[in-house]
Amino acid sequence: MTFFDVLDILGTTAFAISGALSAMNRKLDLFGIFIIAFVTAIGGGTMRDVLVGNTPVSWMQNTTNIYLIGSITILSIMFRDKLDYLKKSLFLFDTIGLGIFTIIGVETGINAGLQPIISIALGAMTGCFGGVIRDILCNEIPVIFRKEIYATASIAGGICFMVLYSFMINPEYIYIITTLLIILIRLVVVRYKVSLPIFTLKKSR
Amino acid sequence: MTFFDVLDILGTTAFAISGALSAMNRKLDLFGIFIIAFVTAIGGGTMRDVLVGNTPVSWMQNTTNIYLIGSITILSIMFRDKLDYLKKSLFLFDTIGLGIFTIIGVETGINAGLQPIISIALGAMTGCFGGVIRDILCNEIPVIFRKEIYATASIAGGICFMVLYSFMINPEYIYIITTLLIILIRLVVVRYKVSLPIFTLKKSR
Amino acid sequence: MTFFDVLDILGTTAFAISGALSAMNRKLDLFGIFIIAFVTAIGGGTMRDVLVGNTPVSWMQNTTNIYLIGSITILSIMFRDKLDYLKKSLFLFDTIGLGIFTIIGVETGINAGLQPIISIALGAMTGCFGGVIRDILCNEIPVIFRKEIYATASIAGGICFMVLYSFMINPEYIYIITTLLIILIRLVVVRYKVSLPIFTLKKSR
């Protein structure tokens, strides 16, 4: 098991918890919770594999993901009262998942021989898609559409990854630094209500 | 024409009717009705083919599906008053489609050499996706999100399929038994308001 | 650079502007505007490539698209006051994109050896998908669901393409005539409030 596999498991776990929380919040039944947890956790990676042409997509290649997500779902249900303060827990796990899946997406792009800027775009799509699909299925406003910086944190992380990569830094450090940067950006932004410029349109009809 | 092809045609027909009904309910124009009927009927199979890497996806391989869906759409429009009681008709055809497409998905997984539990997941996604995309496009709450058991019936059917398959039962029997089981579960559940446990979160913010 | 590449650039530009306008209307931040512009511009083509099995999808093959969309986004932000009258600008650019991407989709289908009617369906999906995904992400009612004829214009254009193609007319003329026809249909329809028949369901419950 490589360091990369560990990251994959952590990201899957974080997104599965965020999916299970959303589904419980929506009062879905047992299997409904599992389905949303599953789709949230594998959504980004599936999108990535389909776009690159890596099929059957990776969650089909072995049963690790499905058993992991099943266990996480059961644990999330059992300890749902510890995951209290839904909004905060959801935010935290969603952010961890975003960070990890972004770098997995960027890495996949590099390995497929794609241009750096394309790899950054692939990373952002991989990181964001799980959360977007979770929100669409749960009838929430998609995360990338909310005021908190989301895609921006992912793209900033992708750029950081590429810069470090060009300096030939040890990949494991790159993974850790980039993931932490993405998580940090999102935490700081929400905590201090930082925001990027918004461009309003003149009143029109 | 194999028994499997017959099933495929029945499932496509059922989902096309459910799509046409949804679209008429939303007052879409002629082509709009056709588009929704088409997307509902081919959605699940397209998702399945894309995930497994079977491209060009199956509805592109021949014109059977497109002419079938076109005819069904016209018939649905002509006999729309017989399909009265929209909610009941929609429910019935949607359930038949769910049952049939679930087993086609499971079978595809087995043929692609995927693990049993992965095949069950593929079956559930194949069965549910057409209805979900129909509901998203028609601005309805997606079926898997409603109170009636939906994904659960599909997963239960997939498990039943695998058990019967392991006993080497004649495939045609497996198809029929599993499909009927899925339809039965959904009918019984809605009729008697059975429900799986729901896990509520503590009031939180 | 072929005539086809020019069309591709025009279509991408039109959809990128329509995406940027939608995103600014929704008050997304800088990167959010870029993401929506990007997804709108590449959505249809990505769908087309995934269905046909042409992976890695075309926007990953070179950096033209990503720099083009980036520049268009910046220009859209700078000149947002010239793009005043949001609704009209959005409508215009969305319609140009619909026309161009429809014929690119039809052409792709022909080149992949698909049946004419399948190619028309592929063209309609390619043309409509970018706008649909933009609207879903921006929480608008998807374009194909609104009263203005949308998918219908795309399908009519696809049929016209096939008729001209069967007469062996010079491809460049086919592209121009079909694209203009789609744009014209949509403009006329909205201007004169033409509509296709709508089939209402009897009041039911």
Coordinates of C-alpha atoms in Angstrom, one line a residue, chain C residues 20-203:
Chain C
A20 CA -19.7 33.9 -17.7
L21 CA -22.9 36.1 -17.9
S22 CA -24.9 33.5 -15.9
A23 CA -22.2 33.2 -13.3
M24 CA -21.9 37.0 -12.9
N25 CA -25.7 37.2 -12.6
R26 CA -25.4 34.7 -9.8
K27 CA -22.7 36.8 -8.1
L28 CA -20.0 34.0 -8.2
D29 CA -16.5 35.0 -7.4
L30 CA -13.7 35.3 -10.1
F31 CA -12.8 31.6 -10.2
G32 CA -16.5 30.6 -10.0
I33 CA -17.2 32.7 -13.1
F34 CA -14.3 30.9 -14.9
I35 CA -15.5 27.5 -13.8
I36 CA -19.1 28.0 -15.1
A37 CA -17.8 29.5 -18.3
F38 CA -15.5 26.5 -18.8
V39 CA -18.1 23.9 -18.0
T40 CA -20.7 25.5 -20.3
A41 CA -18.2 25.8 -23.2
I42 CA -16.8 22.3 -22.9
G43 CA -19.8 20.4 -21.6
G44 CA -21.4 19.5 -24.9
G45 CA -18.2 18.4 -26.5
T46 CA -17.2 16.4 -23.4
M47 CA -20.5 14.6 -23.4
R48 CA -20.1 13.8 -27.1
D49 CA -16.5 12.5 -26.7
V50 CA -17.5 10.3 -23.7
L51 CA -20.5 8.7 -25.4
V52 CA -18.5 8.0 -28.6
G53 CA -15.4 6.8 -26.6
N54 CA -13.0 9.5 -27.8
T55 CA -10.8 9.8 -24.7
P56 CA -9.0 11.7 -23.2
V57 CA -11.8 14.1 -24.2
S58 CA -10.9 16.7 -26.7
W59 CA -10.4 19.7 -24.4
M60 CA -7.6 17.7 -22.7
Q61 CA -5.7 17.2 -25.9
N62 CA -4.3 20.8 -26.1
T63 CA -4.4 24.0 -24.2
T64 CA -6.2 26.1 -26.8
N65 CA -9.6 25.7 -25.2
I66 CA -8.5 26.5 -21.7
Y67 CA -6.6 29.7 -22.6
L68 CA -9.4 30.7 -25.0
I69 CA -12.1 30.3 -22.2
G70 CA -9.8 32.1 -19.7
S71 CA -9.4 35.1 -22.0
I72 CA -13.1 35.2 -22.8
T73 CA -14.0 35.1 -19.1
I74 CA -11.6 38.1 -18.4
L75 CA -13.0 40.0 -21.4
S76 CA -16.6 39.2 -20.4
I77 CA -15.8 40.6 -16.9
M78 CA -14.1 43.7 -18.3
F79 CA -16.9 44.5 -20.8
R80 CA -19.8 43.3 -18.7
D81 CA -21.5 46.7 -19.0
K82 CA -21.4 46.4 -22.8
L83 CA -23.0 43.0 -22.5
D84 CA -25.8 44.9 -20.8
Y85 CA -29.3 43.7 -21.2
L86 CA -28.3 40.3 -19.8
K87 CA -31.3 38.4 -20.9
K88 CA -30.8 39.4 -24.6
S89 CA -27.0 38.8 -24.6
L90 CA -27.4 35.5 -22.9
F91 CA -30.0 34.4 -25.3
L92 CA -28.0 35.5 -28.3
F93 CA -24.7 33.8 -27.4
D94 CA -26.5 30.7 -26.1
T95 CA -28.2 30.4 -29.5
I96 CA -25.0 30.7 -31.5
G97 CA -23.4 28.1 -29.3
L98 CA -26.3 25.8 -29.8
G99 CA -26.2 26.1 -33.6
I100 CA -22.4 25.5 -33.9
F101 CA -22.2 22.6 -31.4
T102 CA -25.1 20.9 -32.9
I103 CA -23.4 20.6 -36.3
I104 CA -20.1 19.6 -34.7
G105 CA -22.0 16.8 -32.9
V106 CA -23.7 15.6 -36.1
E107 CA -20.4 15.7 -38.0
T108 CA -18.7 13.6 -35.2
G109 CA -21.5 11.0 -35.5
I110 CA -21.0 10.7 -39.2
N111 CA -17.3 10.4 -38.9
A112 CA -17.7 7.7 -36.3
G113 CA -19.8 5.8 -38.8
L114 CA -23.1 6.1 -36.9
Q115 CA -26.5 6.0 -38.5
P116 CA -27.9 9.4 -39.7
I117 CA -30.7 9.5 -37.0
I118 CA -28.2 8.6 -34.3
S119 CA -25.9 11.4 -35.5
I120 CA -28.8 13.8 -35.3
A121 CA -29.5 12.7 -31.7
L122 CA -25.8 13.1 -30.9
G123 CA -25.8 16.6 -32.4
A124 CA -28.8 17.6 -30.3
M125 CA -27.2 16.3 -27.1
T126 CA -23.9 18.0 -27.9
G127 CA -25.7 21.3 -28.6
C128 CA -28.0 21.2 -25.6
F129 CA -25.8 19.8 -22.8
G130 CA -23.5 22.8 -22.2
G131 CA -26.5 25.0 -21.6
V132 CA -28.3 22.5 -19.5
I133 CA -25.3 21.9 -17.2
R134 CA -24.8 25.7 -16.9
D135 CA -28.4 26.1 -15.8
I136 CA -28.3 23.2 -13.4
L137 CA -25.1 24.6 -11.7
C138 CA -26.5 28.1 -11.6
N139 CA -29.9 26.9 -10.2
E140 CA -31.8 28.2 -13.2
I141 CA -34.5 26.2 -14.9
P142 CA -32.7 24.2 -17.7
V143 CA -33.0 25.9 -21.1
I144 CA -34.6 22.8 -22.7
F145 CA -37.3 23.0 -20.2
R146 CA -38.4 26.6 -20.9
K147 CA -41.1 27.6 -23.3
E148 CA -38.7 28.9 -26.0
I149 CA -38.0 26.1 -28.6
Y150 CA -34.5 24.9 -27.9
A151 CA -33.9 21.2 -28.5
T152 CA -36.4 21.4 -31.4
A153 CA -34.2 24.0 -33.2
S154 CA -31.2 21.7 -32.7
I155 CA -33.0 18.6 -34.1
A156 CA -34.4 20.6 -37.0
G157 CA -30.8 21.7 -37.8
G158 CA -29.6 18.1 -37.6
I159 CA -32.2 17.0 -40.1
C160 CA -31.3 19.8 -42.4
F161 CA -27.6 18.8 -42.1
M162 CA -28.4 15.3 -43.1
V163 CA -30.5 16.3 -46.1
L164 CA -27.8 18.6 -47.5
Y165 CA -25.2 16.0 -46.7
S166 CA -27.0 13.4 -48.8
F167 CA -26.9 15.9 -51.8
M168 CA -23.1 15.9 -51.4
I169 CA -23.1 19.7 -51.0
N170 CA -19.7 21.2 -50.0
P171 CA -19.3 20.7 -46.2
E172 CA -18.5 24.3 -45.5
Y173 CA -21.8 25.4 -47.0
I174 CA -23.6 22.7 -45.0
Y175 CA -22.0 24.0 -41.8
I176 CA -23.0 27.6 -42.4
I177 CA -26.5 26.9 -43.7
T178 CA -27.3 24.6 -40.8
T179 CA -25.9 26.8 -38.1
L180 CA -27.8 29.8 -39.5
L181 CA -31.0 27.8 -39.7
I182 CA -30.8 26.8 -36.0
I183 CA -30.1 30.4 -35.0
L184 CA -32.9 31.7 -37.3
I185 CA -35.5 29.1 -36.0
R186 CA -34.8 30.1 -32.4
L187 CA -34.9 33.9 -33.1
V188 CA -38.1 33.7 -35.1
V189 CA -39.7 31.4 -32.6
V190 CA -39.0 33.8 -29.7
R191 CA -39.8 36.9 -31.7
Y192 CA -43.1 35.7 -33.0
K193 CA -43.9 33.5 -30.1
V194 CA -44.4 30.5 -32.3
S195 CA -44.8 27.3 -30.4
L196 CA -45.1 23.6 -31.1
P197 CA -48.2 21.8 -30.0
I198 CA -48.4 21.1 -26.3
F199 CA -50.3 18.1 -25.1
T200 CA -51.9 18.5 -21.7
L201 CA -52.9 15.7 -19.4
K202 CA -56.4 15.6 -18.0
K203 CA -56.6 16.9 -14.5

